[in-house]
Every structure is written in C-alpha cells, then in structure tokens.
XYZ file of C-alpha atoms in Angstrom:
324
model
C -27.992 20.947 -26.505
C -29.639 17.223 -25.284
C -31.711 16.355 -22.440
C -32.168 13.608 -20.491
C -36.341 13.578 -19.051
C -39.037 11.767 -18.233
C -41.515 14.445 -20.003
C -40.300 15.050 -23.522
C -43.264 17.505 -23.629
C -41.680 20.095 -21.668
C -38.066 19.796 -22.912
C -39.721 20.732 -26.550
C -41.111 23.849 -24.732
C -38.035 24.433 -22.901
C -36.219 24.851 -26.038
C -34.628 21.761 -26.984
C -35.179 19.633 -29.862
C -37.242 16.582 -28.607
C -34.707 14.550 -31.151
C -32.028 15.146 -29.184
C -34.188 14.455 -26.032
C -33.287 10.982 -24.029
C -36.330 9.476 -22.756
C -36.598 7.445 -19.244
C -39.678 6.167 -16.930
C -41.037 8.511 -14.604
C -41.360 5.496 -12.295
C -37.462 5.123 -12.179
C -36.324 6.658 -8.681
C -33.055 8.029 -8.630
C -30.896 5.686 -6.953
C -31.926 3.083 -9.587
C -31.696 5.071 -12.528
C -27.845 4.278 -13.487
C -28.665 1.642 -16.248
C -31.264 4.321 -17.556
C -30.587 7.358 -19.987
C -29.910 9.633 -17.018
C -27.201 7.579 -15.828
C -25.845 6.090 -19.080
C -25.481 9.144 -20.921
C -23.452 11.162 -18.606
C -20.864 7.772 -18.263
C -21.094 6.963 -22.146
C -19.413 10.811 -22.333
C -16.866 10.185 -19.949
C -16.118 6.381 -20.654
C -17.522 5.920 -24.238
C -20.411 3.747 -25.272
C -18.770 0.283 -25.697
C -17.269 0.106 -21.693
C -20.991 1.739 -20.418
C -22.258 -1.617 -22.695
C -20.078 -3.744 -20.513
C -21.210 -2.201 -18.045
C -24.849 -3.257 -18.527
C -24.338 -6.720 -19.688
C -22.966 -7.422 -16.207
C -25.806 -5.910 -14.678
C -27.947 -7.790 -17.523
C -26.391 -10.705 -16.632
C -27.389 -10.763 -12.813
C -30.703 -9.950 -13.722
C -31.544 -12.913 -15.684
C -29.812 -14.825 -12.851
C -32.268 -13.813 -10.497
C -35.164 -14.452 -12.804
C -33.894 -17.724 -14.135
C -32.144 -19.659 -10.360
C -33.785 -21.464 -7.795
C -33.491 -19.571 -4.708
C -30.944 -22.079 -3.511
C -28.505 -20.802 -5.572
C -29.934 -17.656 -6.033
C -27.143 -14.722 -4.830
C -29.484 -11.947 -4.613
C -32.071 -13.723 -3.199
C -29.347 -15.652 -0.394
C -28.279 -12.511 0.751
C -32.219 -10.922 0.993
C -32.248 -13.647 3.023
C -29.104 -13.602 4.908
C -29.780 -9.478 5.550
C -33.545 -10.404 6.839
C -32.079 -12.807 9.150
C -29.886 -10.314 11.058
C -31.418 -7.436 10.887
C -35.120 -9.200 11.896
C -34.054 -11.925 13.754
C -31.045 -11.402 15.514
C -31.268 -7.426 16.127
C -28.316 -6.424 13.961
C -29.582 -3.479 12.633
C -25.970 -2.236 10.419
C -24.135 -3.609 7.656
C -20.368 -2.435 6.913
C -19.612 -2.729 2.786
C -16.179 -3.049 3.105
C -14.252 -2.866 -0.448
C -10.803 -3.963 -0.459
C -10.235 -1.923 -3.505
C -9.488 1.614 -4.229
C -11.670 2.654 -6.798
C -14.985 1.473 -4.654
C -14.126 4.019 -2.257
C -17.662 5.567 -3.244
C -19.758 2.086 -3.494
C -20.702 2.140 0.447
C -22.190 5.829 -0.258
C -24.312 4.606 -3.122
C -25.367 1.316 -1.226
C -25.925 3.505 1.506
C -28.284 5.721 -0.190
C -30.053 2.437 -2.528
C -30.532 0.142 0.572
C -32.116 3.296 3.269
C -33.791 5.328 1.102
C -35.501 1.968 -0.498
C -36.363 -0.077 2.649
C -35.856 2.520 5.471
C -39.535 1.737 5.941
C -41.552 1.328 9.484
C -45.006 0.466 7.441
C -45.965 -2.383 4.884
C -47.164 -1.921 1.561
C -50.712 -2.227 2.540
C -50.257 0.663 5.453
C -49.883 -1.482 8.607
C -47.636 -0.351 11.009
C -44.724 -3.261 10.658
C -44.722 -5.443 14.158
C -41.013 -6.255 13.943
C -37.586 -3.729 12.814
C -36.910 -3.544 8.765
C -34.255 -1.923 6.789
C -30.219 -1.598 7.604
C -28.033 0.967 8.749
C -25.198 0.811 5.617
C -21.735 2.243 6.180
C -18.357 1.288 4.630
C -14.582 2.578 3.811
C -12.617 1.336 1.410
C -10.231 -1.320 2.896
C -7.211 -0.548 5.340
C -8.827 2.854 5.772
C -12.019 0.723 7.853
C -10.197 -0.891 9.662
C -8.075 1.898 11.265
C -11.572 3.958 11.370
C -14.423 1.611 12.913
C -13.039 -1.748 12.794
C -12.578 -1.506 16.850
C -16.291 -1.836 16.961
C -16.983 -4.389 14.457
C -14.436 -7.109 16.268
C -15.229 -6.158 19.795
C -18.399 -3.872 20.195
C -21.215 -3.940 18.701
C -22.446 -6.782 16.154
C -21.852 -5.585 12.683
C -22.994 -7.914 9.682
C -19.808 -7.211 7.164
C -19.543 -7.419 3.147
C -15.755 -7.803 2.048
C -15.463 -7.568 -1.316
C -12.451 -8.072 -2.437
C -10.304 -8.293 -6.381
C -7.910 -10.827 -7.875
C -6.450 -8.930 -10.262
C -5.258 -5.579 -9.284
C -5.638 -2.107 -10.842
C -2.614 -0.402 -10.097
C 0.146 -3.640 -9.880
C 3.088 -2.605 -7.774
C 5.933 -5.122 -6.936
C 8.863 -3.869 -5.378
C 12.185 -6.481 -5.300
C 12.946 -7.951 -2.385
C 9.623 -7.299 -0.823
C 7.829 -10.736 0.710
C 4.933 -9.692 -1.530
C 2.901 -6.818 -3.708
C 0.911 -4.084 -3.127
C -2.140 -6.081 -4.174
C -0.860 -9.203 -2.187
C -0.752 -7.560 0.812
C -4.116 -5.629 0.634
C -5.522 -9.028 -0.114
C -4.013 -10.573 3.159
C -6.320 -7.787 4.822
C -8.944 -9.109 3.168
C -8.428 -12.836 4.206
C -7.337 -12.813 7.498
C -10.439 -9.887 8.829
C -13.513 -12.651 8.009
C -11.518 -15.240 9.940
C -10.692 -12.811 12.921
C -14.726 -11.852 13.389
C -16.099 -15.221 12.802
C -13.222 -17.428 14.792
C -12.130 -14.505 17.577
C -9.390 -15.336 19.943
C -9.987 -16.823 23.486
C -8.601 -16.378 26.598
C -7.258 -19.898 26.638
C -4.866 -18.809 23.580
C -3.549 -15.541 25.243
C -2.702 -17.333 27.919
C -1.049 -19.872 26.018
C 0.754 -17.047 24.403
C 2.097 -15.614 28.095
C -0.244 -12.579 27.813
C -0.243 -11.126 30.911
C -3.554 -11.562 32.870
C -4.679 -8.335 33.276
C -4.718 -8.209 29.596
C -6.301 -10.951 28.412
C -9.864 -9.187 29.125
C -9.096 -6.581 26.370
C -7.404 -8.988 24.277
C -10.185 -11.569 23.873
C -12.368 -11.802 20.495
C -15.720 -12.662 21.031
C -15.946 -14.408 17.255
C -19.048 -15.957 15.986
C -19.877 -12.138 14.004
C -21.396 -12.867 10.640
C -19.371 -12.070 7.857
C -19.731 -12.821 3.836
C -17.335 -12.023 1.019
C -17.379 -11.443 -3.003
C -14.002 -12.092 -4.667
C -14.226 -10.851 -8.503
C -12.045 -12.080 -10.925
C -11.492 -8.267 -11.663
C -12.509 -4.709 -11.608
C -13.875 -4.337 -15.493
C -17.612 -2.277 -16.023
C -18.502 -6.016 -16.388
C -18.005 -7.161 -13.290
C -18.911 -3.289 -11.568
C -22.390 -3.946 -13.858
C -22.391 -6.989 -11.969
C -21.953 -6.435 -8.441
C -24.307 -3.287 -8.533
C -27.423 -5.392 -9.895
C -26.759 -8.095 -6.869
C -27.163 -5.241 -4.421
C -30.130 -4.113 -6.569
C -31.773 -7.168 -6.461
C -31.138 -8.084 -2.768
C -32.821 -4.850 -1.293
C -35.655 -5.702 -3.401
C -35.749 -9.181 -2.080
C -35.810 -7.646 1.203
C -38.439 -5.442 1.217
C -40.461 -8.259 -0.664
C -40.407 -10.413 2.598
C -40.950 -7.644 4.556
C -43.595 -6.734 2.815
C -42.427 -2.795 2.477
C -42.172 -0.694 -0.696
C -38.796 -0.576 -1.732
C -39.683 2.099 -4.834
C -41.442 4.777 -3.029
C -39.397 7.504 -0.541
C -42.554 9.101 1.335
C -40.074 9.774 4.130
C -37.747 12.318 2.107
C -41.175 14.613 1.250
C -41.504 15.911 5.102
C -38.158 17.544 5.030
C -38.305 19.294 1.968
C -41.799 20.233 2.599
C -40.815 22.035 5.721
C -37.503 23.385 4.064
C -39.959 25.618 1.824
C -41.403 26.579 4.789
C -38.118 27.924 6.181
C -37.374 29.403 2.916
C -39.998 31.544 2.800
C -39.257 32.742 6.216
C -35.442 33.688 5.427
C -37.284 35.321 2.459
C -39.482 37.836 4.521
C -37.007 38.704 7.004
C -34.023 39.340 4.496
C -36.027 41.131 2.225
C -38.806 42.645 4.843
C -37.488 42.590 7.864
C -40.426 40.598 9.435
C -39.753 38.390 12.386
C -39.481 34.886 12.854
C -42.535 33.356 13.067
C -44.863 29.858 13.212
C -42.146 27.870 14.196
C -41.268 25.731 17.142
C -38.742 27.461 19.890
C -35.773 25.415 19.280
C -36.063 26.235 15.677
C -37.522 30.016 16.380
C -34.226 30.706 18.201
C -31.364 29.070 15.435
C -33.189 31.150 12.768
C -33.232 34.439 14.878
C -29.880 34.264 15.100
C -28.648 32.671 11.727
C -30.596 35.880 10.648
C -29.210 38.241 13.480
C -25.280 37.761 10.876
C -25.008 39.883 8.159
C -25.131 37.808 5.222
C -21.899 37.103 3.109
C -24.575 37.648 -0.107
C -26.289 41.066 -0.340
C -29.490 40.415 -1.651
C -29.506 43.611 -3.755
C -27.014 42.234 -6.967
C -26.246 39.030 -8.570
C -23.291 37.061 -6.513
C -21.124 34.489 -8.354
C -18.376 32.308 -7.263
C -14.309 34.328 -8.069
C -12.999 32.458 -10.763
C-alpha cells in the first residue's frame, strides 16, 4: 500500500508505512499538482517513469523560458498579455481551445478548470473590489467536432478569442490511394483555413462577385477582424504535452499578476460546499427522522420537499453496492 499526501503524519497513523508515503506541498492546489507526486505517480503507473520524465522536461523546459526571456519573446507572458487585452479591453470575455488533435479531446476541460478556478476572481489580492472585468470563460472541442458544435457563433455571433493548436506529425497516419490527401492532411486543412476565415471574413462585395443572390448575401457575409492565435507542435510526444501545459500554466499566472488577483487561492468553491453540508444534514434528519424541511430559502424549501417526497432507490437500513 503507498500514499500520495501532503501530511505524512497522518498516513503513518492511517496505517501506511511513511516509506512508502509520496510527499507534496500543501500549498499545491489541485489543478496544478500534475508535475507533483499526486499527479506523477498515478501516470508513472500507467505510462512508466521514463515518458512521465519527458513529460516534465517539456514542462521544465517552458519554465526556464519564462524565467530566462525578455517579455518580447516571452510566450507565456505574450499571451498573458494578449488574454488581458481582450478580455479587459475589448470586452471579450471567452476563449475557445480548439485542438486539432484527437487525443486533446480533454485539454479544454483541464484549461477550463486551471484558467476559472485560478483567475475567476472579482477582487485583487489586497481585497479591493476590481474596477474593470478579469478572468475568461474557457470552452473547447477537439477539432471538426467545434466546428459543427459552436463554430456558428465564433464566425458570425459573438466575439470569441480562439487557440488552434494544431500537430505536424500525426498519431494515427492513414493514407488511402487515390485520395487527394490523408487523414492528417485534411484535418490540418481545418486547421489552416478556420484562422484565416475569422480574421479575413468574406464581404458582400465578394458574394456578389460570386452571383450570390441578394437576399443572401446578409447571411453570407463574415464580419472578420476576430482574434485568433495558433500553436503548431512538431508532434504529440509527453515532451511537447509537458510543454504546452506549462505555457498555459504560466500565462494564467501572468494574468492574474497584471490584474493584480490571486491566481492560487479558490475562496469561491468554499460557499458551495459549505452550504452542501448544510443540505446534507437536512436529507439526514428527514430520511432518518422524518423531520421537515427546514431553514432554507422557498425555492430551495420546495425542490427538497419533493426530492424527499420519492422513495429512495437506497434504503437506508443495509449497505447498497453497485451489481457487478
């Protein structure tokens, strides 16, 4: 039996040998804490040691960029900047992470959850309330899927800040004769031509150079001008993964640094689960006591009553465990 903690005191009186105890800092918040024991561990299992060491030389590797460029060539600290400037500046309040790649179908969740739980802040560091708007809205699909999902908006709704991140070498190579070009070939013409089509648009004096009829061209014109930036990696090694995770990192730190929030606290997650033990004790006393709903507000008061008022699929009388 190991364990993975940030108190090596209690794992000994838990049970487990402290020797076989992985330390980390209690300081490390969760949705940083993939190049620490709790993350590495777990992926050394599945992947072995010497791919989770790629893995963190990439991510070492941006980290001493950051600390070692001048900010005009510093990529973190360019797209801080670049973020700040839409979100602060020009009112764009969402960015779409859009990975032309497979296998960072889950990247956009795990951006999602780094860049809003870190900067969804509306108060600075020294508890003033913040006079202008701070942190993004982060969403993202895995290539083709986005753009039959949301891209609509993106191109002629709302402005949407996009990250396209895109692969020369492909995973899964497929090449079928006769075809004009691969799998990988033609995902990758996705990825070129959709930066072009938000930043360039289409005008109405091209549809009607293209005999679109006129009551048409309305729907048919592209605003353009809709900020757009793109990674291309050479490939998709734990390297390069290592990599682009640590730029991300870095650039919702620079972020909150010029907005002058805490990126490493999460005050806004306690309310919830404060009041969520509230509730609990409630469903507590009425399963097990039959006492009525009480102390809460009336829109609450009446989902409880009747959550309560169904018989529950678990009897609270015997142990319940999932059929196997």
């Amino acid at each position: 039996m190991i364990a993975v903690s940030t108190n090596l005191k209690l794992v000994k009186e838990f049970g487990i040998d402290p020797n076989n105890a992985f330390a980390f800092w209690d300081w490390v918040g969760g949705r940083y804490s993939v190049c620490s024991a709790v993350g590495v561990l777990p992926l050394s299992l599945q992947y072995g040691f010497p791919i989770v060491q790629k893995f963190l030389e990439g991510a070492s590797s941006i980290d001493n960029h950051v600390h070692t460029s001048s900010f005009e060539k510093n990529i973190p600290v360019l797209l801080g900047l670049l973020s700040v400037w839409n979100v602060s500046f020009l009112g764009y309040p969402a960015r779409a992470i859009l990975p032309y790649c497979q296998a960072l179908e889950k990247l956009a969740p795990h951006i999602q959850q780094l860049s809003m739980e870190s900067n969804g802040k509306g108060v600075s560091i020294d508890g003033v309330r913040l006079p202008f708007e701070a942190g993004e809205i982060d969403f993202g699909e895995p290539g083709t899927n986005g753009q039959h999902s949301f891209y609509q908006l993106i191109h002629q709704g709302r402005v949407i800040p996009c990250d396209f991140i895109g692969v020369i070498k492909s995973q899964q190579p497929v090449y079928l004769k006769g075809e004009t070009v691969s799998n990988h070939d033609e995902l990758m013409s996705n990825f070129f031509a959709q930066p072009d089509a938000l930043a360039y648009g289409k005008t109405p004096e091209q549809l009607h150079s293209e005999k679109v009829p006129e009551n048409l061209i309305p729907h048919k014109t592209f605003q353009g001008n809709r900020p757009s930036l793109s990674f291309l990696l050479s490939s998709l090694s734990a390297y390069e993964i290592g990599q682009l995770l640590s730029i991300y990192e870095h650039r919702i730190a620079v972020q909150g640094f010029i907005w002058g929030i805490n990126s490493f606290d999460q005050w806004g997650v306690e309310l919830g689960k404060s009041l969520a033990s509230t509730v609990r004790k409630q469903l507590h006393a009425s399963r097990m006591e039959g006492k009525p709903v009480e102390g809460f507000n009336p829109s609450s008061a009446s989902l409880l009553t009747r959550f309560l008022a169904v018989k529950p699929s678990t009897p609270y009388d015997t142990t319940v465990l999932p059929k196997v």
